[in-house]
């Protein structure tokens, strides 16, 4: 092993607070892998939560593994060092379980790279009892795990708090002996999905013919979700300075969202929406604060995490005591129809210079199609609210390539940006400094488990033209910046989120060739089939085997309502039963 790499790991550990270092010799050892760098992985609250849950157990040792930093890749190659864990610098092969936590599809390639650097056979079928069990969880896996099904022995579908302990209990009980027998026992854990226990068949036209259990495994794999959300606080556990949210304590304040925006996965796969008790959150924050307070990790901010922070009913009574205690609060994006003056004040007092909103579409018609339910008035009022409280910059998220989108909707983004700028100018004239408006425009990707799962993605070239139109129309507008995702990257994300097991060939070829475009070419997989094809109502979708509780018919009805521009009001648990989850 390279001394240089080992020293870097030890140095990293020394700059952390909250790390769990355990002696080996426990009943089960887990390498918890985030398929990207330390900087990205340690900024992910879900990853930290699983680390905490596993290390809560006396019988389990859990250590972290990340994709090496780019600048270290040559050193790994030069020294032939196998990838190793952070806590004890042990190679992957030493662990009983390699557990991937995968929130983003584009990290699938990194997951294979990590197995390769750990000298672990890539294909599940090539691994035996002498190899660690390779499992995966995380939001991508309960959307559609099929593109990586051939590389993973078992998936845990759902929220870690609900399934991790049951899984580890079963593993400890059943891990001695034949791999197939062990997998058969583990597959009895609700939410466990063993791809090799299901037979997939395709029609001549490439559509799925059937997805059948090969033995005594459930026809549908149930998503596990935690009912009593306050029983498992989700909060930063390890504090380090080399992360995106350095100096910030992340805390989840609610899970799921009942708004039903028809493009948004978080709005469906985390149903029903669940709210955390503000008193409990404040206790958790102060409890963790003592862990964090140390000379090397200066924590001054609390990042409030939720799919819709401003929808949190106790947002004011949560922010006020935090601000009163001299803490600062930070949030991701806000809904324009539920942001309060008090919240804006709290953000202003916390040093926020930019308010981030997500109108998503440039016209009211299209906002109804996607069920965003935000009027132009809401948009202008929230910009005015922010400016009148001293936050002069605005960041606005838009999607292009949405179902039923017309040229008027693209023009609508330009008009809305100009209108907001006019508003900003009028409001900031006295301030003598005008704020910047940033448009962040992303191509729409039709995701599984949303009403738009049957829609195709728009052609990359056409998306490029639309971006060109918007940028061209706003070029001469001072103080308006436009940034956007590259439609080619969105094409890839669409492929990896809508693909089936055959797409695994693309990922493998991309690893071999070192490039996605070469991988797509060499795999000879017709990737447009997955990205650009409209799915039929009656078609078996290769993620249908996951049971989220949401009726497929409900999603189809929402799709039809979308095409008619009909708005659906937010869900109202537990009285309502419309989607099937409650
Ligand atoms: S049944 Fe109703 S309340 Fe429950 S998650 Fe579905 S839409 Fe929301």
Coordinates of C-alpha atoms and ligand atoms in Angstrom, one line a residue:
X1 CA 0.0 0.0 0.0
X2 CA 1.2 3.5 -0.9
X3 CA 2.4 5.3 2.2
X4 CA 1.4 8.6 0.7
X5 CA -2.2 7.4 0.3
X6 CA -2.3 6.0 3.8
X7 CA -1.0 9.2 5.3
X8 CA -3.6 11.2 3.4
X9 CA -6.3 9.0 4.9
X10 CA -4.9 9.4 8.4
X11 CA -4.7 13.1 8.0
X12 CA -8.3 13.2 6.8
X13 CA -9.5 11.3 9.9
X14 CA -7.6 13.7 12.2
X15 CA -9.6 16.6 10.8
X16 CA -13.0 15.0 11.5
X17 CA -15.3 15.1 14.5
X18 CA -17.8 12.3 15.1
X19 CA -15.8 9.5 13.3
X20 CA -16.5 6.0 14.7
X21 CA -13.3 3.9 15.0
X22 CA -14.0 0.3 16.1
X23 CA -11.8 -2.7 16.7
X24 CA -12.1 -5.5 14.2
X25 CA -13.5 -8.8 15.2
X26 CA -17.2 -7.9 15.2
X27 CA -19.8 -10.3 13.8
X28 CA -20.1 -8.3 10.6
X29 CA -17.9 -5.8 8.8
X30 CA -19.4 -3.4 6.3
X31 CA -17.6 -1.2 3.8
X32 CA -20.1 1.6 3.2
X33 CA -19.2 2.9 -0.3
X34 CA -20.1 6.3 -1.7
X35 CA -19.4 6.1 -5.4
X36 CA -17.8 9.5 -5.7
X37 CA -15.1 11.4 -3.9
X38 CA -14.9 12.1 -0.1
X39 CA -15.8 15.8 -0.7
X40 CA -19.1 14.8 -2.4
X41 CA -19.9 11.7 -0.3
X42 CA -19.4 13.4 3.1
X43 CA -21.9 16.1 2.0
X44 CA -24.6 13.5 1.6
X45 CA -26.9 13.3 4.7
X46 CA -28.4 9.9 3.7
X47 CA -24.9 8.4 3.5
X48 CA -24.0 9.7 7.0
X49 CA -27.3 8.3 8.3
X50 CA -26.5 4.8 7.1
X51 CA -23.0 5.0 8.6
X52 CA -24.6 6.0 11.9
X53 CA -27.3 3.3 11.8
X54 CA -24.7 0.5 11.2
X55 CA -22.3 1.7 13.8
X56 CA -25.0 2.0 16.3
X57 CA -24.9 -1.8 16.5
X58 CA -22.4 -3.4 18.8
X59 CA -22.1 -6.4 16.5
X60 CA -21.3 -4.4 13.4
X61 CA -18.2 -2.4 12.2
X62 CA -18.9 0.0 9.4
X63 CA -16.1 1.9 7.6
X64 CA -16.3 4.4 4.7
X65 CA -14.9 4.0 1.2
X66 CA -14.9 6.7 -1.5
X67 CA -13.8 7.0 -5.1
X68 CA -10.2 8.3 -4.8
X69 CA -9.6 11.9 -5.6
X70 CA -8.6 12.5 -9.2
X71 CA -5.0 13.6 -8.1
X72 CA -4.4 10.2 -6.4
X73 CA -5.4 7.9 -9.2
X74 CA -1.9 7.7 -10.6
X75 CA -0.5 6.9 -7.2
X76 CA -2.9 4.0 -6.9
X77 CA -1.9 2.8 -10.3
X78 CA 1.8 3.3 -9.8
X79 CA 1.9 1.5 -6.4
X80 CA -0.8 -1.1 -7.3
X81 CA -2.6 -0.1 -4.2
X82 CA -6.1 -1.6 -3.9
X83 CA -8.9 0.8 -2.8
X84 CA -9.2 0.8 1.0
X85 CA -11.5 2.1 3.8
X86 CA -10.9 5.4 5.6
X87 CA -11.1 4.3 9.2
X88 CA -8.6 1.3 9.2
X89 CA -7.2 1.5 5.6
X90 CA -8.3 -2.1 5.0
X91 CA -8.9 -3.3 1.4
X92 CA -12.4 -3.9 0.2
X93 CA -11.9 -7.7 0.1
X94 CA -11.5 -7.8 3.9
X95 CA -15.1 -6.8 4.5
X96 CA -18.1 -9.2 4.7
X97 CA -20.4 -6.7 2.9
X98 CA -19.7 -4.0 0.4
X99 CA -22.7 -1.7 0.6
X100 CA -23.1 1.0 -2.0
X101 CA -25.2 4.1 -1.2
X102 CA -26.1 5.5 -4.6
X103 CA -28.2 8.8 -4.8
X104 CA -27.2 9.7 -8.4
X105 CA -27.4 7.5 -11.6
X106 CA -24.3 9.1 -13.1
X107 CA -22.2 7.5 -10.3
X108 CA -23.0 4.0 -11.5
X109 CA -19.7 4.0 -13.5
X110 CA -17.8 5.0 -10.4
X111 CA -19.3 2.1 -8.5
X112 CA -17.9 -0.3 -11.0
X113 CA -14.6 1.5 -11.0
X114 CA -14.4 1.0 -7.2
X115 CA -15.1 -2.7 -7.5
X116 CA -12.4 -2.9 -10.1
X117 CA -9.9 -1.0 -7.9
X118 CA -10.8 -3.4 -5.1
X119 CA -10.0 -6.4 -7.2
X120 CA -13.7 -7.5 -6.9
X121 CA -15.2 -9.3 -9.9
X122 CA -17.8 -6.9 -11.5
X123 CA -20.5 -9.3 -12.3
X124 CA -22.6 -10.8 -9.5
X125 CA -22.6 -14.1 -11.3
X126 CA -18.8 -14.2 -11.1
X127 CA -18.6 -13.8 -7.3
X128 CA -18.7 -16.7 -4.9
X129 CA -18.6 -17.3 -1.1
X130 CA -14.9 -16.1 -1.0
X131 CA -16.0 -12.6 -2.1
X132 CA -17.8 -10.0 0.0
X133 CA -21.5 -9.7 -0.6
X134 CA -22.1 -6.6 -2.8
X135 CA -25.4 -4.8 -1.9
X136 CA -26.8 -1.4 -2.9
X137 CA -29.3 1.1 -1.6
X138 CA -30.1 4.8 -2.0
X139 CA -32.7 6.7 -4.0
X140 CA -31.7 5.5 -7.4
X141 CA -32.2 1.9 -6.4
X142 CA -35.8 2.4 -5.4
X143 CA -36.5 4.3 -8.5
X144 CA -35.1 1.7 -11.0
X145 CA -32.1 -0.5 -10.0
X146 CA -32.2 -2.6 -13.3
X147 CA -29.3 -0.9 -15.1
X148 CA -26.9 -2.1 -12.4
X149 CA -28.8 -5.4 -11.6
X150 CA -26.1 -7.6 -13.0
X151 CA -23.3 -6.1 -10.8
X152 CA -25.2 -6.2 -7.5
X153 CA -26.0 -9.3 -5.4
X154 CA -28.9 -7.6 -3.5
X155 CA -30.6 -4.3 -3.3
X156 CA -32.3 -2.8 -0.2
X157 CA -35.4 -1.0 -1.5
X158 CA -36.4 1.9 0.8
X159 CA -35.4 4.0 3.7
X160 CA -32.4 2.7 5.7
X161 CA -33.9 3.3 9.1
X162 CA -36.6 0.8 8.3
X163 CA -34.6 -2.0 6.8
X164 CA -30.9 -1.9 7.8
X165 CA -31.2 -3.7 11.1
X166 CA -33.5 -6.4 9.9
X167 CA -31.0 -7.0 7.0
X168 CA -28.0 -7.2 9.3
X169 CA -29.8 -9.5 11.7
X170 CA -30.6 -11.9 8.8
X171 CA -27.0 -11.6 7.5
X172 CA -25.5 -12.5 10.8
X173 CA -27.9 -15.5 11.1
X174 CA -27.4 -16.8 7.5
X175 CA -24.0 -15.8 6.2
X176 CA -22.1 -19.0 6.8
X177 CA -22.2 -21.3 3.9
X178 CA -23.4 -21.4 0.4
X179 CA -23.9 -18.0 -1.3
X180 CA -27.2 -18.9 -3.0
X181 CA -28.7 -20.2 0.3
X182 CA -27.6 -17.0 2.0
X183 CA -29.2 -14.9 -0.7
X184 CA -32.4 -17.0 -0.5
X185 CA -32.6 -16.2 3.3
X186 CA -31.7 -12.6 2.8
X187 CA -34.4 -12.2 0.1
X188 CA -37.0 -12.9 2.8
X189 CA -36.2 -9.5 4.4
X190 CA -39.0 -7.2 3.2
X191 CA -37.5 -4.7 0.8
X192 CA -34.6 -7.0 -0.2
X193 CA -34.4 -7.5 -4.0
X194 CA -32.1 -10.2 -5.4
X195 CA -32.0 -9.6 -9.2
X196 CA -30.7 -13.1 -10.0
X197 CA -33.9 -14.5 -8.5
X198 CA -36.0 -12.9 -11.2
X199 CA -36.2 -13.9 -14.9
X200 CA -36.6 -11.1 -17.4
X201 CA -37.9 -11.6 -20.9
X202 CA -38.2 -9.2 -23.8
X203 CA -40.5 -8.9 -26.8
X204 CA -39.1 -8.7 -30.3
X205 CA -39.7 -4.9 -30.3
X206 CA -37.5 -4.6 -27.2
X207 CA -40.3 -4.0 -24.7
X208 CA -40.4 -6.1 -21.6
X209 CA -42.4 -9.4 -22.0
X210 CA -42.2 -10.6 -18.4
X211 CA -40.5 -10.2 -15.1
X212 CA -41.0 -13.4 -13.2
X213 CA -39.7 -14.7 -9.8
X214 CA -37.6 -17.9 -10.3
X215 CA -38.4 -19.3 -6.9
X216 CA -40.0 -18.3 -3.6
X217 CA -39.4 -14.6 -3.8
X218 CA -42.1 -11.9 -3.8
X219 CA -43.6 -10.9 -7.2
X220 CA -43.3 -7.3 -6.1
X221 CA -40.6 -5.9 -3.8
X222 CA -42.0 -3.6 -1.2
X223 CA -40.4 -0.2 -0.6
X224 CA -39.7 0.1 3.1
X225 CA -40.4 3.5 4.7
X226 CA -40.4 4.7 8.3
X227 CA -43.7 5.7 9.8
X228 CA -42.5 7.4 13.0
X229 CA -40.0 9.8 11.4
X230 CA -39.1 11.3 14.8
X231 CA -37.8 8.0 16.0
X232 CA -34.7 8.3 13.8
X233 CA -33.3 11.8 13.6
X234 CA -31.4 12.4 10.3
X235 CA -28.6 14.8 11.1
X236 CA -24.9 15.3 10.3
X237 CA -22.9 12.8 12.3
X238 CA -19.4 13.5 11.1
X239 CA -18.0 17.1 10.8
X240 CA -15.2 17.7 8.5
X241 CA -13.9 20.7 6.6
X242 CA -13.2 19.0 3.2
X243 CA -16.9 18.8 2.2
X244 CA -19.4 20.9 0.2
X245 CA -21.2 21.8 3.4
X246 CA -18.1 22.4 5.6
X247 CA -19.0 24.4 8.6
X248 CA -22.6 23.4 8.4
X249 CA -24.7 20.9 10.3
X250 CA -27.4 19.3 8.1
X251 CA -30.7 18.3 9.6
X252 CA -33.7 16.7 7.9
X253 CA -36.9 18.5 9.0
X254 CA -39.4 16.5 6.9
X255 CA -39.4 13.7 4.4
X256 CA -41.4 13.5 1.2
X257 CA -43.6 16.2 -0.2
X258 CA -47.3 16.1 -0.9
X259 CA -47.4 18.7 -3.7
X260 CA -47.3 16.2 -6.4
X261 CA -45.2 18.0 -9.0
X262 CA -45.5 15.6 -11.9
X263 CA -41.8 15.6 -12.9
X264 CA -40.4 15.2 -9.4
X265 CA -39.4 11.8 -8.0
X266 CA -39.1 13.0 -4.4
X267 CA -42.8 13.9 -4.6
X268 CA -43.8 10.3 -5.1
X269 CA -41.2 7.8 -3.8
X270 CA -41.1 9.3 -0.4
X271 CA -44.9 9.4 0.1
X272 CA -46.6 10.0 2.4
X273 CA -45.1 13.3 3.5
X274 CA -43.8 13.1 7.1
X275 CA -43.1 16.1 9.4
X276 CA -40.5 16.1 12.2
X277 CA -41.3 17.6 15.6
X278 CA -39.6 21.0 15.9
X279 CA -38.7 20.5 19.6
X280 CA -37.0 17.2 18.8
X281 CA -35.1 18.8 15.9
X282 CA -33.8 21.5 18.2
X283 CA -32.8 18.9 20.8
X284 CA -31.0 16.9 18.1
X285 CA -29.2 20.0 16.9
X286 CA -27.9 21.0 20.3
X287 CA -27.0 17.4 21.1
X288 CA -24.9 17.0 17.9
X289 CA -23.5 20.5 18.3
X290 CA -21.5 19.4 21.3
X291 CA -20.0 16.6 19.2
X292 CA -19.1 19.1 16.5
X293 CA -17.6 21.8 18.7
X294 CA -13.9 21.2 18.4
X295 CA -11.0 23.3 17.3
X296 CA -10.7 21.6 13.8
X297 CA -14.3 21.8 12.7
X298 CA -15.9 25.2 13.1
X299 CA -19.7 24.7 12.8
X300 CA -21.7 27.9 12.5
X301 CA -24.6 27.1 10.3
X302 CA -27.6 24.7 10.3
X303 CA -28.7 23.4 6.9
X304 CA -32.4 22.6 6.9
X305 CA -33.0 19.7 4.6
X306 CA -36.4 18.8 3.0
X307 CA -38.0 18.5 -0.4
X308 CA -40.0 21.7 0.5
X309 CA -38.4 23.6 3.4
X310 CA -40.9 26.5 3.2
X311 CA -43.8 24.0 3.4
X312 CA -42.6 22.9 6.9
X313 CA -45.4 24.1 9.1
X314 CA -43.1 25.0 12.0
X315 CA -40.4 26.8 10.0
X316 CA -40.7 30.0 11.9
X317 CA -40.7 28.4 15.3
X318 CA -37.7 26.4 14.3
X319 CA -35.6 29.3 12.8
X320 CA -36.4 31.8 15.6
X321 CA -34.6 29.9 18.5
X322 CA -31.7 29.0 16.2
X323 CA -31.2 32.6 15.3
X324 CA -31.7 33.7 18.9
X325 CA -28.9 31.3 19.9
X326 CA -26.6 33.0 17.4
X327 CA -26.7 30.2 14.9
X328 CA -27.2 30.7 11.2
X329 CA -29.7 28.8 9.0
X330 CA -29.4 27.7 5.4
X331 CA -31.9 26.1 3.1
X332 CA -31.9 24.6 -0.4
X333 CA -34.7 26.0 -2.6
X334 CA -38.0 27.5 -1.5
X335 CA -41.5 27.3 -2.8
X336 CA -42.7 30.7 -3.9
X337 CA -46.2 30.2 -2.4
X338 CA -45.2 29.3 1.1
X339 CA -42.1 31.4 1.9
X340 CA -42.7 33.6 5.0
X341 CA -41.3 37.0 5.9
X342 CA -39.9 35.4 9.1
X343 CA -38.0 32.8 7.1
X344 CA -36.6 35.4 4.7
X345 CA -35.5 37.4 7.7
X346 CA -33.8 34.4 9.3
X347 CA -31.9 33.8 6.0
X348 CA -30.9 37.4 5.7
X349 CA -29.6 37.4 9.3
X350 CA -27.7 34.2 8.4
X351 CA -25.9 36.0 5.7
X352 CA -27.8 34.7 2.7
X353 CA -27.2 36.8 -0.4
X354 CA -29.3 34.9 -2.8
X355 CA -32.8 33.5 -2.7
X356 CA -33.4 30.3 -4.7
X357 CA -36.7 29.5 -6.1
X358 CA -38.0 26.9 -8.5
X359 CA -40.8 28.2 -10.8
X360 CA -39.8 25.4 -13.2
X361 CA -41.9 26.6 -16.2
X362 CA -42.2 30.1 -17.8
X363 CA -46.0 30.1 -18.2
X364 CA -48.9 29.4 -15.9
X365 CA -50.4 26.9 -18.4
X366 CA -47.2 24.8 -18.3
X367 CA -46.9 25.2 -14.5
X368 CA -50.4 23.6 -14.3
X369 CA -49.3 20.8 -16.7
X370 CA -46.5 19.9 -14.3
X371 CA -48.8 20.6 -11.3
X372 CA -46.4 23.2 -9.8
X373 CA -49.5 25.4 -8.8
X374 CA -47.6 28.7 -8.7
X375 CA -48.9 31.8 -10.2
X376 CA -46.9 34.7 -11.7
X377 CA -48.1 36.7 -8.8
X378 CA -46.6 34.2 -6.3
X379 CA -43.3 34.5 -8.2
X380 CA -43.2 38.3 -8.2
X381 CA -44.3 38.6 -4.6
X382 CA -41.6 36.3 -3.3
X383 CA -38.9 38.2 -5.3
X384 CA -40.3 41.4 -3.8
X385 CA -40.4 39.8 -0.3
X386 CA -36.7 38.9 -0.6
X387 CA -35.5 42.2 -1.9
X388 CA -37.6 44.2 0.6
X389 CA -35.7 42.3 3.3
X390 CA -32.3 42.9 1.8
X391 CA -31.6 39.7 -0.2
X392 CA -31.0 41.2 -3.6
X393 CA -30.0 38.2 -5.8
X394 CA -32.3 35.6 -7.0
X395 CA -31.6 32.1 -8.5
X396 CA -34.5 30.6 -10.5
X397 CA -34.7 26.9 -11.6
X398 CA -36.4 26.1 -14.9
X399 CA -36.9 22.9 -16.8
X400 CA -37.1 22.7 -20.6
X401 CA -38.3 19.8 -22.8
X402 CA -41.4 19.2 -20.6
X403 CA -44.4 17.3 -21.9
X404 CA -46.9 19.6 -23.8
X405 CA -44.3 22.4 -23.9
X406 CA -44.6 24.9 -26.7
X407 CA -42.4 27.7 -28.1
X408 CA -44.6 30.1 -26.1
X409 CA -43.5 28.4 -22.9
X410 CA -39.8 28.9 -23.8
X411 CA -40.6 32.6 -24.7
X412 CA -42.4 32.6 -21.3
X413 CA -39.1 31.9 -19.5
X414 CA -37.5 34.9 -21.2
X415 CA -40.5 37.2 -20.5
X416 CA -40.6 36.1 -16.9
X417 CA -36.9 36.8 -16.4
X418 CA -37.3 40.2 -17.9
X419 CA -40.3 41.0 -15.8
X420 CA -38.5 39.9 -12.6
X421 CA -35.5 42.0 -13.6
X422 CA -37.8 45.0 -14.1
X423 CA -39.2 44.3 -10.6
X424 CA -35.8 44.0 -9.1
X425 CA -34.7 47.3 -10.7
X426 CA -37.7 49.1 -9.4
X427 CA -37.3 47.7 -5.9
X428 CA -33.5 48.2 -5.6
X429 CA -33.3 51.7 -7.2
X430 CA -33.1 53.2 -3.6
X431 CA -30.5 50.6 -2.5
X432 CA -28.3 52.0 -5.3
X433 CA -27.2 48.4 -6.1
X434 CA -29.1 46.0 -8.2
X435 CA -29.1 42.2 -7.6
X436 CA -28.2 39.5 -10.1
X437 CA -30.8 37.1 -11.5
X438 CA -29.5 33.7 -12.3
X439 CA -31.5 31.3 -14.4
X440 CA -30.5 27.6 -13.9
X441 CA -32.1 25.7 -16.7
X442 CA -32.1 21.9 -16.8
X443 CA -33.4 19.6 -19.5
X444 CA -36.4 17.6 -18.2
X445 CA -35.7 13.9 -17.6
X446 CA -38.8 11.7 -17.4
X447 CA -38.2 9.7 -14.3
X448 CA -39.7 6.4 -13.1
X449 CA -42.5 6.6 -10.5
X450 CA -43.7 9.9 -11.6
X451 CA -46.8 10.7 -13.8
X452 CA -44.3 11.5 -16.6
X453 CA -42.7 8.1 -16.6
X454 CA -44.4 7.3 -19.9
X455 CA -43.0 10.4 -21.6
X456 CA -39.9 10.5 -23.8
X457 CA -37.1 12.9 -23.2
X458 CA -36.8 15.7 -25.8
X459 CA -34.1 15.3 -28.4
X460 CA -30.7 16.6 -27.3
X461 CA -30.3 18.9 -30.4
X462 CA -33.8 20.4 -29.9
X463 CA -32.9 21.1 -26.3
X464 CA -29.7 22.8 -27.4
X465 CA -31.7 25.0 -29.7
X466 CA -34.1 26.0 -27.0
X467 CA -31.2 26.9 -24.7
X468 CA -29.6 28.9 -27.5
X469 CA -32.9 30.8 -27.9
X470 CA -33.1 31.7 -24.2
X471 CA -29.5 32.7 -23.9
X472 CA -29.7 34.7 -27.2
X473 CA -32.8 36.5 -26.0
X474 CA -31.3 37.4 -22.6
X475 CA -27.7 38.1 -23.8
X476 CA -28.1 41.9 -23.8
X477 CA -30.0 41.9 -20.5
X478 CA -27.5 43.1 -17.9
X479 CA -27.6 41.3 -14.5
X480 CA -29.3 38.2 -15.9
X481 CA -27.1 35.1 -16.0
X482 CA -28.1 31.8 -17.6
X483 CA -26.4 28.6 -16.7
X484 CA -27.6 25.1 -17.7
X485 CA -27.0 21.4 -17.7
X486 CA -25.4 20.0 -20.8
X487 CA -28.3 18.1 -22.6
X488 CA -25.8 15.3 -23.4
X489 CA -25.3 14.7 -19.7
X490 CA -29.1 14.7 -19.2
X491 CA -29.4 12.1 -22.0
X492 CA -27.0 9.9 -20.1
X493 CA -29.0 10.4 -16.8
X494 CA -32.2 9.5 -18.7
X495 CA -30.6 6.3 -20.1
X496 CA -29.4 5.3 -16.6
X497 CA -32.7 6.0 -14.9
X498 CA -35.0 4.5 -17.6
X499 CA -32.8 1.6 -18.7
X500 CA -33.2 -2.1 -18.1
X501 CA -30.6 -4.8 -17.4
X502 CA -29.3 -4.5 -21.0
X503 CA -28.0 -1.0 -20.2
X504 CA -25.6 -2.6 -17.8
X505 CA -23.5 -3.4 -21.0
X506 CA -23.2 0.3 -21.7
X507 CA -21.8 1.0 -18.2
X508 CA -19.3 -1.9 -18.4
X509 CA -18.1 -0.8 -21.8
X510 CA -17.8 2.8 -20.6
X511 CA -15.6 1.5 -17.8
X512 CA -13.4 -0.5 -20.2
X513 CA -13.1 2.3 -22.7
X514 CA -13.0 5.2 -20.2
X515 CA -15.7 7.1 -22.0
X516 CA -19.5 7.1 -22.0
X517 CA -19.8 7.8 -25.8
X518 CA -17.3 5.0 -26.6
X519 CA -19.2 2.8 -24.1
X520 CA -22.5 3.5 -25.8
X521 CA -21.0 2.8 -29.2
X522 CA -19.2 -0.4 -28.3
X523 CA -22.1 -1.8 -26.3
X524 CA -24.2 -1.8 -29.4
X525 CA -27.2 -1.0 -27.2
X526 CA -29.9 1.1 -28.9
X527 CA -29.9 3.8 -26.1
X528 CA -32.4 6.0 -27.9
X529 CA -34.9 3.2 -27.3
X530 CA -34.8 4.0 -23.6
X531 CA -34.5 7.8 -23.8
X532 CA -36.6 8.9 -26.7
X533 CA -39.4 6.3 -26.8
X534 CA -42.9 7.0 -25.5
X535 CA -44.0 4.2 -23.3
X536 CA -47.5 2.7 -23.9
X537 CA -50.1 2.6 -21.1
X538 CA -50.3 -1.2 -21.0
X539 CA -46.5 -1.7 -21.2
X540 CA -44.6 -3.5 -18.4
X541 CA -42.2 -0.9 -17.1
X542 CA -39.0 -2.5 -15.8
X543 CA -39.4 -0.8 -12.5
X544 CA -43.0 -2.0 -12.0
X545 CA -41.7 -4.8 -9.8
X546 CA -41.1 -2.3 -7.0
X547 CA -44.2 -1.8 -4.8
X548 CA -44.2 1.8 -3.6
X549 CA -47.9 1.7 -2.6
X550 CA -48.7 4.1 -5.4
X551 CA -51.3 2.7 -7.9
X552 CA -49.9 2.7 -11.4
X553 CA -53.4 3.8 -12.5
X554 CA -53.1 6.8 -10.3
X555 CA -49.9 7.9 -12.0
X556 CA -51.5 7.4 -15.4
X557 CA -54.6 9.5 -14.4
X558 CA -52.2 12.2 -13.2
X559 CA -50.4 12.0 -16.6
X560 CA -53.8 12.5 -18.4
X561 CA -54.6 15.4 -16.1
X562 CA -51.2 16.9 -17.0
X563 CA -51.9 16.8 -20.7
X564 CA -55.2 18.5 -20.0
X565 CA -53.4 21.2 -17.9
X566 CA -55.5 20.2 -14.8
X567 CA -54.1 21.0 -11.4
X568 CA -54.2 18.4 -8.5
X569 CA -54.2 19.8 -5.0
X570 CA -51.6 18.7 -2.5
X571 CA -52.1 15.4 -0.7
X572 CA -53.6 15.4 2.8
X573 CA -52.5 12.4 4.9
X574 CA -54.0 10.5 6.6
X575 CA -57.5 11.4 5.5
X576 CA -56.9 10.9 1.7
X577 CA -56.3 7.6 0.0
X578 CA -56.2 8.7 -3.6
X579 CA -52.7 7.4 -4.7
X580 CA -52.9 4.2 -2.7
X581 CA -50.0 4.8 -0.3
X582 CA -52.1 5.7 2.8
Ligands
LIG1 S1 -52.9 8.5 -0.3 FE1 -53.2 10.7 -0.4 S2 -52.3 11.5 1.5 FE2 -51.5 9.5 1.2 S3 -49.6 9.8 0.0 FE3 -51.2 9.4 -1.4 S4 -52.0 11.4 -2.1 FE4 -50.8 11.6 -0.2

